[in-house]
Amino acid sequence: MTNNEIFEMISEDRIPPNFTRWALRYPSGETVAHQAAYRGILPAGFRLWGLMDAAGRTVAQWAEYYGHPPECFPS
């Protein structure tokens, strides 16, 4: 699956099956994990809350800011 295909799926609020490339960065600097947190589509058991975007913000900070705090994603 290409990067653009992954970005497109995330933009449609879908996560590729068995996805593991959470640190893949968009041209703007945020990761796929940050976009999934923004959209509220992180899978249960997600563990990379400390992953940072280019500006130094964590996935947990994005999730909280956009109304999808880590506790919304049970382990």
PDB file of N, CA, C and O in Angstrom:
ATOM      1  N   MET A   1       0.849  -1.174   0.000  1.00  0.00           N
ATOM      2  CA  MET A   1       0.000   0.000   0.000  1.00  0.00           C
ATOM      3  C   MET A   1       0.898   1.242   0.000  1.00  0.00           C
ATOM      4  O   MET A   1       1.827   1.336   0.787  1.00  0.00           O
ATOM      5  N   THR A   2       0.601   2.184  -0.887  1.00  0.00           N
ATOM      6  CA  THR A   2       1.422   3.393  -0.970  1.00  0.00           C
ATOM      7  C   THR A   2       1.059   4.371   0.152  1.00  0.00           C
ATOM      8  O   THR A   2      -0.012   4.267   0.757  1.00  0.00           O
ATOM      9  N   ASN A   3       1.947   5.321   0.379  1.00  0.00           N
ATOM     10  CA  ASN A   3       1.671   6.358   1.375  1.00  0.00           C
ATOM     11  C   ASN A   3       0.380   7.095   1.044  1.00  0.00           C
ATOM     12  O   ASN A   3      -0.448   7.338   1.924  1.00  0.00           O
ATOM     13  N   ASN A   4       0.200   7.446  -0.221  1.00  0.00           N
ATOM     14  CA  ASN A   4      -1.001   8.187  -0.613  1.00  0.00           C
ATOM     15  C   ASN A   4      -2.268   7.372  -0.385  1.00  0.00           C
ATOM     16  O   ASN A   4      -3.302   7.917   0.002  1.00  0.00           O
ATOM     17  N   GLU A   5      -2.205   6.065  -0.606  1.00  0.00           N
ATOM     18  CA  GLU A   5      -3.370   5.219  -0.341  1.00  0.00           C
ATOM     19  C   GLU A   5      -3.695   5.202   1.153  1.00  0.00           C
ATOM     20  O   GLU A   5      -4.863   5.235   1.539  1.00  0.00           O
ATOM     21  N   ILE A   6      -2.652   5.154   1.970  1.00  0.00           N
ATOM     22  CA  ILE A   6      -2.846   5.194   3.425  1.00  0.00           C
ATOM     23  C   ILE A   6      -3.471   6.523   3.828  1.00  0.00           C
ATOM     24  O   ILE A   6      -4.458   6.559   4.565  1.00  0.00           O
ATOM     25  N   PHE A   7      -2.921   7.624   3.334  1.00  0.00           N
ATOM     26  CA  PHE A   7      -3.456   8.950   3.665  1.00  0.00           C
ATOM     27  C   PHE A   7      -4.919   9.068   3.235  1.00  0.00           C
ATOM     28  O   PHE A   7      -5.744   9.639   3.953  1.00  0.00           O
ATOM     29  N   GLU A   8      -5.246   8.525   2.072  1.00  0.00           N
ATOM     30  CA  GLU A   8      -6.623   8.580   1.585  1.00  0.00           C
ATOM     31  C   GLU A   8      -7.564   7.792   2.501  1.00  0.00           C
ATOM     32  O   GLU A   8      -8.650   8.259   2.833  1.00  0.00           O
ATOM     33  N   MET A   9      -7.140   6.601   2.908  1.00  0.00           N
ATOM     34  CA  MET A   9      -7.980   5.805   3.806  1.00  0.00           C
ATOM     35  C   MET A   9      -8.239   6.535   5.119  1.00  0.00           C
ATOM     36  O   MET A   9      -9.360   6.569   5.612  1.00  0.00           O
ATOM     37  N   ILE A  10      -7.196   7.128   5.678  1.00  0.00           N
ATOM     38  CA  ILE A  10      -7.348   7.859   6.939  1.00  0.00           C
ATOM     39  C   ILE A  10      -8.307   9.031   6.733  1.00  0.00           C
ATOM     40  O   ILE A  10      -9.161   9.301   7.575  1.00  0.00           O
ATOM     41  N   SER A  11      -8.205   9.715   5.595  1.00  0.00           N
ATOM     42  CA  SER A  11      -9.092  10.853   5.330  1.00  0.00           C
ATOM     43  C   SER A  11     -10.552  10.406   5.196  1.00  0.00           C
ATOM     44  O   SER A  11     -11.461  11.211   5.352  1.00  0.00           O
ATOM     45  N   GLU A  12     -10.756   9.135   4.929  1.00  0.00           N
ATOM     46  CA  GLU A  12     -12.108   8.570   4.846  1.00  0.00           C
ATOM     47  C   GLU A  12     -12.514   7.903   6.165  1.00  0.00           C
ATOM     48  O   GLU A  12     -13.473   7.134   6.203  1.00  0.00           O
ATOM     49  N   ASP A  13     -11.765   8.178   7.218  1.00  0.00           N
ATOM     50  CA  ASP A  13     -12.006   7.607   8.554  1.00  0.00           C
ATOM     51  C   ASP A  13     -11.927   6.084   8.559  1.00  0.00           C
ATOM     52  O   ASP A  13     -12.676   5.403   9.251  1.00  0.00           O
ATOM     53  N   ARG A  14     -10.977   5.562   7.792  1.00  0.00           N
ATOM     54  CA  ARG A  14     -10.731   4.121   7.765  1.00  0.00           C
ATOM     55  C   ARG A  14      -9.258   3.872   8.043  1.00  0.00           C
ATOM     56  O   ARG A  14      -8.410   4.687   7.680  1.00  0.00           O
ATOM     57  N   ILE A  15      -8.966   2.749   8.684  1.00  0.00           N
ATOM     58  CA  ILE A  15      -7.587   2.347   8.950  1.00  0.00           C
ATOM     59  C   ILE A  15      -7.322   1.074   8.162  1.00  0.00           C
ATOM     60  O   ILE A  15      -8.133   0.147   8.196  1.00  0.00           O
ATOM     61  N   PRO A  16      -6.193   1.017   7.454  1.00  0.00           N
ATOM     62  CA  PRO A  16      -5.885  -0.208   6.717  1.00  0.00           C
ATOM     63  C   PRO A  16      -5.825  -1.409   7.669  1.00  0.00           C
ATOM     64  O   PRO A  16      -5.423  -1.277   8.824  1.00  0.00           O
ATOM     65  N   PRO A  17      -6.204  -2.590   7.201  1.00  0.00           N
ATOM     66  CA  PRO A  17      -6.152  -3.775   8.049  1.00  0.00           C
ATOM     67  C   PRO A  17      -4.726  -4.061   8.531  1.00  0.00           C
ATOM     68  O   PRO A  17      -3.768  -3.884   7.782  1.00  0.00           O
ATOM     69  N   ASN A  18      -4.613  -4.489   9.772  1.00  0.00           N
ATOM     70  CA  ASN A  18      -3.313  -4.836  10.376  1.00  0.00           C
ATOM     71  C   ASN A  18      -2.285  -3.710  10.246  1.00  0.00           C
ATOM     72  O   ASN A  18      -1.107  -3.958  10.022  1.00  0.00           O
ATOM     73  N   PHE A  19      -2.727  -2.499  10.380  1.00  0.00           N
ATOM     74  CA  PHE A  19      -1.871  -1.332  10.157  1.00  0.00           C
ATOM     75  C   PHE A  19      -0.830  -1.183  11.262  1.00  0.00           C
ATOM     76  O   PHE A  19      -1.142  -1.312  12.442  1.00  0.00           O
ATOM     77  N   THR A  20       0.424  -0.910  10.870  1.00  0.00           N
ATOM     78  CA  THR A  20       1.515  -0.725  11.838  1.00  0.00           C
ATOM     79  C   THR A  20       2.361   0.516  11.561  1.00  0.00           C
ATOM     80  O   THR A  20       3.244   0.834  12.347  1.00  0.00           O
ATOM     81  N   ARG A  21       2.087   1.247  10.510  1.00  0.00           N
ATOM     82  CA  ARG A  21       2.948   2.378  10.108  1.00  0.00           C
ATOM     83  C   ARG A  21       2.480   3.703  10.711  1.00  0.00           C
ATOM     84  O   ARG A  21       2.359   4.718  10.041  1.00  0.00           O
ATOM     85  N   TRP A  22       2.244   3.703  12.011  1.00  0.00           N
ATOM     86  CA  TRP A  22       1.707   4.876  12.702  1.00  0.00           C
ATOM     87  C   TRP A  22       2.622   6.090  12.635  1.00  0.00           C
ATOM     88  O   TRP A  22       2.168   7.223  12.704  1.00  0.00           O
ATOM     89  N   ALA A  23       3.915   5.890  12.509  1.00  0.00           N
ATOM     90  CA  ALA A  23       4.865   7.014  12.488  1.00  0.00           C
ATOM     91  C   ALA A  23       5.039   7.613  11.094  1.00  0.00           C
ATOM     92  O   ALA A  23       5.771   8.597  10.937  1.00  0.00           O
ATOM     93  N   LEU A  24       4.361   7.059  10.094  1.00  0.00           N
ATOM     94  CA  LEU A  24       4.411   7.621   8.741  1.00  0.00           C
ATOM     95  C   LEU A  24       3.943   9.072   8.798  1.00  0.00           C
ATOM     96  O   LEU A  24       2.901   9.373   9.353  1.00  0.00           O
ATOM     97  N   ARG A  25       4.758   9.961   8.231  1.00  0.00           N
ATOM     98  CA  ARG A  25       4.460  11.398   8.315  1.00  0.00           C
ATOM     99  C   ARG A  25       3.809  11.943   7.049  1.00  0.00           C
ATOM    100  O   ARG A  25       4.208  11.619   5.947  1.00  0.00           O
ATOM    101  N   TYR A  26       2.827  12.792   7.278  1.00  0.00           N
ATOM    102  CA  TYR A  26       2.245  13.582   6.198  1.00  0.00           C
ATOM    103  C   TYR A  26       3.246  14.682   5.837  1.00  0.00           C
ATOM    104  O   TYR A  26       4.096  15.047   6.660  1.00  0.00           O
ATOM    105  N   PRO A  27       3.151  15.270   4.646  1.00  0.00           N
ATOM    106  CA  PRO A  27       4.049  16.374   4.282  1.00  0.00           C
ATOM    107  C   PRO A  27       4.002  17.533   5.286  1.00  0.00           C
ATOM    108  O   PRO A  27       4.983  18.232   5.474  1.00  0.00           O
ATOM    109  N   SER A  28       2.877  17.712   5.957  1.00  0.00           N
ATOM    110  CA  SER A  28       2.737  18.808   6.927  1.00  0.00           C
ATOM    111  C   SER A  28       3.398  18.517   8.274  1.00  0.00           C
ATOM    112  O   SER A  28       3.457  19.397   9.126  1.00  0.00           O
ATOM    113  N   GLY A  29       3.885  17.285   8.493  1.00  0.00           N
ATOM    114  CA  GLY A  29       4.636  16.974   9.707  1.00  0.00           C
ATOM    115  C   GLY A  29       3.940  16.108  10.733  1.00  0.00           C
ATOM    116  O   GLY A  29       4.587  15.530  11.589  1.00  0.00           O
ATOM    117  N   GLU A  30       2.610  15.997  10.671  1.00  0.00           N
ATOM    118  CA  GLU A  30       1.949  15.122  11.635  1.00  0.00           C
ATOM    119  C   GLU A  30       2.011  13.690  11.123  1.00  0.00           C
ATOM    120  O   GLU A  30       2.200  13.444   9.934  1.00  0.00           O
ATOM    121  N   THR A  31       1.864  12.755  12.030  1.00  0.00           N
ATOM    122  CA  THR A  31       1.918  11.347  11.668  1.00  0.00           C
ATOM    123  C   THR A  31       0.513  10.817  11.380  1.00  0.00           C
ATOM    124  O   THR A  31      -0.481  11.467  11.686  1.00  0.00           O
ATOM    125  N   VAL A  32       0.469   9.622  10.835  1.00  0.00           N
ATOM    126  CA  VAL A  32      -0.814   8.951  10.624  1.00  0.00           C
ATOM    127  C   VAL A  32      -1.524   8.787  11.966  1.00  0.00           C
ATOM    128  O   VAL A  32      -2.732   8.961  12.065  1.00  0.00           O
ATOM    129  N   ALA A  33      -0.763   8.492  13.013  1.00  0.00           N
ATOM    130  CA  ALA A  33      -1.363   8.351  14.352  1.00  0.00           C
ATOM    131  C   ALA A  33      -2.026   9.649  14.796  1.00  0.00           C
ATOM    132  O   ALA A  33      -3.105   9.626  15.393  1.00  0.00           O
ATOM    133  N   HIS A  34      -1.407  10.787  14.515  1.00  0.00           N
ATOM    134  CA  HIS A  34      -1.997  12.079  14.886  1.00  0.00           C
ATOM    135  C   HIS A  34      -3.309  12.305  14.136  1.00  0.00           C
ATOM    136  O   HIS A  34      -4.293  12.749  14.724  1.00  0.00           O
ATOM    137  N   GLN A  35      -3.316  11.989  12.837  1.00  0.00           N
ATOM    138  CA  GLN A  35      -4.545  12.160  12.063  1.00  0.00           C
ATOM    139  C   GLN A  35      -5.640  11.216  12.547  1.00  0.00           C
ATOM    140  O   GLN A  35      -6.804  11.603  12.631  1.00  0.00           O
ATOM    141  N   ALA A  36      -5.270   9.976  12.883  1.00  0.00           N
ATOM    142  CA  ALA A  36      -6.253   9.027  13.397  1.00  0.00           C
ATOM    143  C   ALA A  36      -6.788   9.491  14.751  1.00  0.00           C
ATOM    144  O   ALA A  36      -7.984   9.343  15.036  1.00  0.00           O
ATOM    145  N   ALA A  37      -5.936  10.073  15.577  1.00  0.00           N
ATOM    146  CA  ALA A  37      -6.380  10.611  16.871  1.00  0.00           C
ATOM    147  C   ALA A  37      -7.345  11.771  16.652  1.00  0.00           C
ATOM    148  O   ALA A  37      -8.390  11.866  17.309  1.00  0.00           O
ATOM    149  N   TYR A  38      -7.010  12.653  15.733  1.00  0.00           N
ATOM    150  CA  TYR A  38      -7.866  13.784  15.393  1.00  0.00           C
ATOM    151  C   TYR A  38      -9.252  13.303  14.959  1.00  0.00           C
ATOM    152  O   TYR A  38     -10.276  13.867  15.349  1.00  0.00           O
ATOM    153  N   ARG A  39      -9.291  12.233  14.175  1.00  0.00           N
ATOM    154  CA  ARG A  39     -10.545  11.714  13.641  1.00  0.00           C
ATOM    155  C   ARG A  39     -11.254  10.759  14.595  1.00  0.00           C
ATOM    156  O   ARG A  39     -12.387  10.368  14.345  1.00  0.00           O
ATOM    157  N   GLY A  40     -10.562  10.369  15.676  1.00  0.00           N
ATOM    158  CA  GLY A  40     -11.165   9.452  16.649  1.00  0.00           C
ATOM    159  C   GLY A  40     -11.248   8.021  16.163  1.00  0.00           C
ATOM    160  O   GLY A  40     -12.147   7.287  16.555  1.00  0.00           O
ATOM    161  N   ILE A  41     -10.302   7.613  15.323  1.00  0.00           N
ATOM    162  CA  ILE A  41     -10.364   6.269  14.745  1.00  0.00           C
ATOM    163  C   ILE A  41      -9.190   5.382  15.140  1.00  0.00           C
ATOM    164  O   ILE A  41      -8.935   4.371  14.495  1.00  0.00           O
ATOM    165  N   LEU A  42      -8.471   5.731  16.189  1.00  0.00           N
ATOM    166  CA  LEU A  42      -7.391   4.862  16.642  1.00  0.00           C
ATOM    167  C   LEU A  42      -7.981   3.534  17.121  1.00  0.00           C
ATOM    168  O   LEU A  42      -9.056   3.506  17.718  1.00  0.00           O
ATOM    169  N   PRO A  43      -7.269   2.441  16.887  1.00  0.00           N
ATOM    170  CA  PRO A  43      -7.801   1.146  17.300  1.00  0.00           C
ATOM    171  C   PRO A  43      -7.676   0.938  18.811  1.00  0.00           C
ATOM    172  O   PRO A  43      -6.821   1.533  19.471  1.00  0.00           O
ATOM    173  N   ALA A  44      -8.529   0.073  19.334  1.00  0.00           N
ATOM    174  CA  ALA A  44      -8.402  -0.313  20.744  1.00  0.00           C
ATOM    175  C   ALA A  44      -7.013  -0.902  20.944  1.00  0.00           C
ATOM    176  O   ALA A  44      -6.482  -1.586  20.076  1.00  0.00           O
ATOM    177  N   GLY A  45      -6.410  -0.587  22.069  1.00  0.00           N
ATOM    178  CA  GLY A  45      -5.083  -1.091  22.367  1.00  0.00           C
ATOM    179  C   GLY A  45      -3.946  -0.250  21.805  1.00  0.00           C
ATOM    180  O   GLY A  45      -2.784  -0.605  21.954  1.00  0.00           O
ATOM    181  N   PHE A  46      -4.266   0.870  21.173  1.00  0.00           N
ATOM    182  CA  PHE A  46      -3.215   1.748  20.635  1.00  0.00           C
ATOM    183  C   PHE A  46      -2.285   2.153  21.771  1.00  0.00           C
ATOM    184  O   PHE A  46      -2.726   2.485  22.859  1.00  0.00           O
ATOM    185  N   ARG A  47      -0.969   2.127  21.534  1.00  0.00           N
ATOM    186  CA  ARG A  47      -0.010   2.375  22.615  1.00  0.00           C
ATOM    187  C   ARG A  47       1.012   3.478  22.333  1.00  0.00           C
ATOM    188  O   ARG A  47       1.833   3.777  23.181  1.00  0.00           O
ATOM    189  N   LEU A  48       0.987   4.085  21.189  1.00  0.00           N
ATOM    190  CA  LEU A  48       2.020   5.065  20.836  1.00  0.00           C
ATOM    191  C   LEU A  48       1.607   6.497  21.173  1.00  0.00           C
ATOM    192  O   LEU A  48       1.819   7.425  20.399  1.00  0.00           O
ATOM    193  N   TRP A  49       1.039   6.683  22.356  1.00  0.00           N
ATOM    194  CA  TRP A  49       0.533   8.003  22.754  1.00  0.00           C
ATOM    195  C   TRP A  49       1.622   9.060  22.826  1.00  0.00           C
ATOM    196  O   TRP A  49       1.358  10.242  22.676  1.00  0.00           O
ATOM    197  N   GLY A  50       2.862   8.666  23.027  1.00  0.00           N
ATOM    198  CA  GLY A  50       3.960   9.626  23.140  1.00  0.00           C
ATOM    199  C   GLY A  50       4.607   9.992  21.814  1.00  0.00           C
ATOM    200  O   GLY A  50       5.512  10.833  21.778  1.00  0.00           O
ATOM    201  N   LEU A  51       4.159   9.392  20.712  1.00  0.00           N
ATOM    202  CA  LEU A  51       4.706   9.710  19.397  1.00  0.00           C
ATOM    203  C   LEU A  51       4.476  11.188  19.106  1.00  0.00           C
ATOM    204  O   LEU A  51       3.375  11.696  19.280  1.00  0.00           O
ATOM    205  N   MET A  52       5.536  11.878  18.664  1.00  0.00           N
ATOM    206  CA  MET A  52       5.437  13.332  18.448  1.00  0.00           C
ATOM    207  C   MET A  52       5.363  13.696  16.975  1.00  0.00           C
ATOM    208  O   MET A  52       5.962  13.033  16.136  1.00  0.00           O
ATOM    209  N   ASP A  53       4.649  14.785  16.703  1.00  0.00           N
ATOM    210  CA  ASP A  53       4.628  15.335  15.347  1.00  0.00           C
ATOM    211  C   ASP A  53       5.820  16.273  15.191  1.00  0.00           C
ATOM    212  O   ASP A  53       6.629  16.421  16.117  1.00  0.00           O
ATOM    213  N   ALA A  54       5.954  16.914  14.037  1.00  0.00           N
ATOM    214  CA  ALA A  54       7.100  17.789  13.767  1.00  0.00           C
ATOM    215  C   ALA A  54       7.154  18.977  14.718  1.00  0.00           C
ATOM    216  O   ALA A  54       8.217  19.547  14.948  1.00  0.00           O
ATOM    217  N   ALA A  55       6.024  19.358  15.292  1.00  0.00           N
ATOM    218  CA  ALA A  55       5.973  20.506  16.210  1.00  0.00           C
ATOM    219  C   ALA A  55       6.148  20.088  17.673  1.00  0.00           C
ATOM    220  O   ALA A  55       6.072  20.924  18.567  1.00  0.00           O
ATOM    221  N   GLY A  56       6.353  18.788  17.931  1.00  0.00           N
ATOM    222  CA  GLY A  56       6.571  18.324  19.297  1.00  0.00           C
ATOM    223  C   GLY A  56       5.313  17.989  20.077  1.00  0.00           C
ATOM    224  O   GLY A  56       5.361  17.808  21.285  1.00  0.00           O
ATOM    225  N   ARG A  57       4.176  17.881  19.403  1.00  0.00           N
ATOM    226  CA  ARG A  57       2.926  17.522  20.084  1.00  0.00           C
ATOM    227  C   ARG A  57       2.729  16.007  20.004  1.00  0.00           C
ATOM    228  O   ARG A  57       2.938  15.405  18.958  1.00  0.00           O
ATOM    229  N   THR A  58       2.304  15.420  21.110  1.00  0.00           N
ATOM    230  CA  THR A  58       2.108  13.968  21.136  1.00  0.00           C
ATOM    231  C   THR A  58       0.739  13.584  20.584  1.00  0.00           C
ATOM    232  O   THR A  58      -0.168  14.417  20.496  1.00  0.00           O
ATOM    233  N   VAL A  59       0.609  12.308  20.274  1.00  0.00           N
ATOM    234  CA  VAL A  59      -0.677  11.780  19.828  1.00  0.00           C
ATOM    235  C   VAL A  59      -1.716  11.990  20.931  1.00  0.00           C
ATOM    236  O   VAL A  59      -2.856  12.368  20.670  1.00  0.00           O
ATOM    237  N   ALA A  60      -1.317  11.769  22.183  1.00  0.00           N
ATOM    238  CA  ALA A  60      -2.240  11.970  23.311  1.00  0.00           C
ATOM    239  C   ALA A  60      -2.729  13.415  23.374  1.00  0.00           C
ATOM    240  O   ALA A  60      -3.910  13.661  23.634  1.00  0.00           O
ATOM    241  N   GLN A  61      -1.843  14.376  23.138  1.00  0.00           N
ATOM    242  CA  GLN A  61      -2.247  15.783  23.150  1.00  0.00           C
ATOM    243  C   GLN A  61      -3.246  16.067  22.034  1.00  0.00           C
ATOM    244  O   GLN A  61      -4.228  16.777  22.251  1.00  0.00           O
ATOM    245  N   TRP A  62      -2.998  15.533  20.846  1.00  0.00           N
ATOM    246  CA  TRP A  62      -3.935  15.728  19.737  1.00  0.00           C
ATOM    247  C   TRP A  62      -5.282  15.108  20.076  1.00  0.00           C
ATOM    248  O   TRP A  62      -6.325  15.719  19.863  1.00  0.00           O
ATOM    249  N   ALA A  63      -5.258  13.882  20.571  1.00  0.00           N
ATOM    250  CA  ALA A  63      -6.503  13.182  20.887  1.00  0.00           C
ATOM    251  C   ALA A  63      -7.319  13.969  21.906  1.00  0.00           C
ATOM    252  O   ALA A  63      -8.528  14.164  21.747  1.00  0.00           O
ATOM    253  N   GLU A  64      -6.661  14.441  22.935  1.00  0.00           N
ATOM    254  CA  GLU A  64      -7.335  15.216  23.990  1.00  0.00           C
ATOM    255  C   GLU A  64      -7.902  16.517  23.416  1.00  0.00           C
ATOM    256  O   GLU A  64      -9.060  16.863  23.644  1.00  0.00           O
ATOM    257  N   TYR A  65      -7.096  17.230  22.653  1.00  0.00           N
ATOM    258  CA  TYR A  65      -7.501  18.517  22.095  1.00  0.00           C
ATOM    259  C   TYR A  65      -8.724  18.375  21.187  1.00  0.00           C
ATOM    260  O   TYR A  65      -9.619  19.213  21.196  1.00  0.00           O
ATOM    261  N   TYR A  66      -8.758  17.305  20.402  1.00  0.00           N
ATOM    262  CA  TYR A  66      -9.855  17.127  19.444  1.00  0.00           C
ATOM    263  C   TYR A  66     -11.015  16.313  20.006  1.00  0.00           C
ATOM    264  O   TYR A  66     -11.897  15.890  19.267  1.00  0.00           O
ATOM    265  N   GLY A  67     -11.045  16.116  21.323  1.00  0.00           N
ATOM    266  CA  GLY A  67     -12.188  15.497  21.967  1.00  0.00           C
ATOM    267  C   GLY A  67     -12.210  13.985  21.965  1.00  0.00           C
ATOM    268  O   GLY A  67     -13.261  13.380  22.169  1.00  0.00           O
ATOM    269  N   HIS A  68     -11.057  13.372  21.726  1.00  0.00           N
ATOM    270  CA  HIS A  68     -10.954  11.918  21.728  1.00  0.00           C
ATOM    271  C   HIS A  68      -9.813  11.494  22.654  1.00  0.00           C
ATOM    272  O   HIS A  68      -8.805  10.981  22.191  1.00  0.00           O
ATOM    273  N   PRO A  69      -9.938  11.724  23.951  1.00  0.00           N
ATOM    274  CA  PRO A  69      -8.836  11.420  24.871  1.00  0.00           C
ATOM    275  C   PRO A  69      -8.501   9.921  24.883  1.00  0.00           C
ATOM    276  O   PRO A  69      -9.333   9.100  24.484  1.00  0.00           O
ATOM    277  N   PRO A  70      -7.275   9.594  25.303  1.00  0.00           N
ATOM    278  CA  PRO A  70      -6.838   8.201  25.292  1.00  0.00           C
ATOM    279  C   PRO A  70      -7.818   7.220  25.939  1.00  0.00           C
ATOM    280  O   PRO A  70      -7.960   6.092  25.489  1.00  0.00           O
ATOM    281  N   GLU A  71      -8.538   7.650  26.967  1.00  0.00           N
ATOM    282  CA  GLU A  71      -9.469   6.723  27.617  1.00  0.00           C
ATOM    283  C   GLU A  71     -10.632   6.323  26.712  1.00  0.00           C
ATOM    284  O   GLU A  71     -11.371   5.391  27.014  1.00  0.00           O
ATOM    285  N   CYS A  72     -10.816   7.005  25.587  1.00  0.00           N
ATOM    286  CA  CYS A  72     -11.844   6.622  24.611  1.00  0.00           C
ATOM    287  C   CYS A  72     -11.436   5.384  23.806  1.00  0.00           C
ATOM    288  O   CYS A  72     -12.261   4.824  23.092  1.00  0.00           O
ATOM    289  N   PHE A  73     -10.172   4.993  23.902  1.00  0.00           N
ATOM    290  CA  PHE A  73      -9.630   3.879  23.121  1.00  0.00           C
ATOM    291  C   PHE A  73      -9.169   2.786  24.072  1.00  0.00           C
ATOM    292  O   PHE A  73      -8.004   2.739  24.444  1.00  0.00           O
ATOM    293  N   PRO A  74     -10.077   1.916  24.500  1.00  0.00           N
ATOM    294  CA  PRO A  74      -9.732   0.904  25.502  1.00  0.00           C
ATOM    295  C   PRO A  74      -8.606  -0.022  25.032  1.00  0.00           C
ATOM    296  O   PRO A  74      -8.473  -0.271  23.834  1.00  0.00           O
ATOM    297  N   SER A  75      -7.845  -0.505  25.985  1.00  0.00           N
ATOM    298  CA  SER A  75      -6.756  -1.412  25.627  1.00  0.00           C
ATOM    299  C   SER A  75      -7.216  -2.854  25.585  1.00  0.00           C
ATOM    300  O   SER A  75      -8.297  -3.193  25.838  1.00  0.00           O
TER     301      SER A  75
END
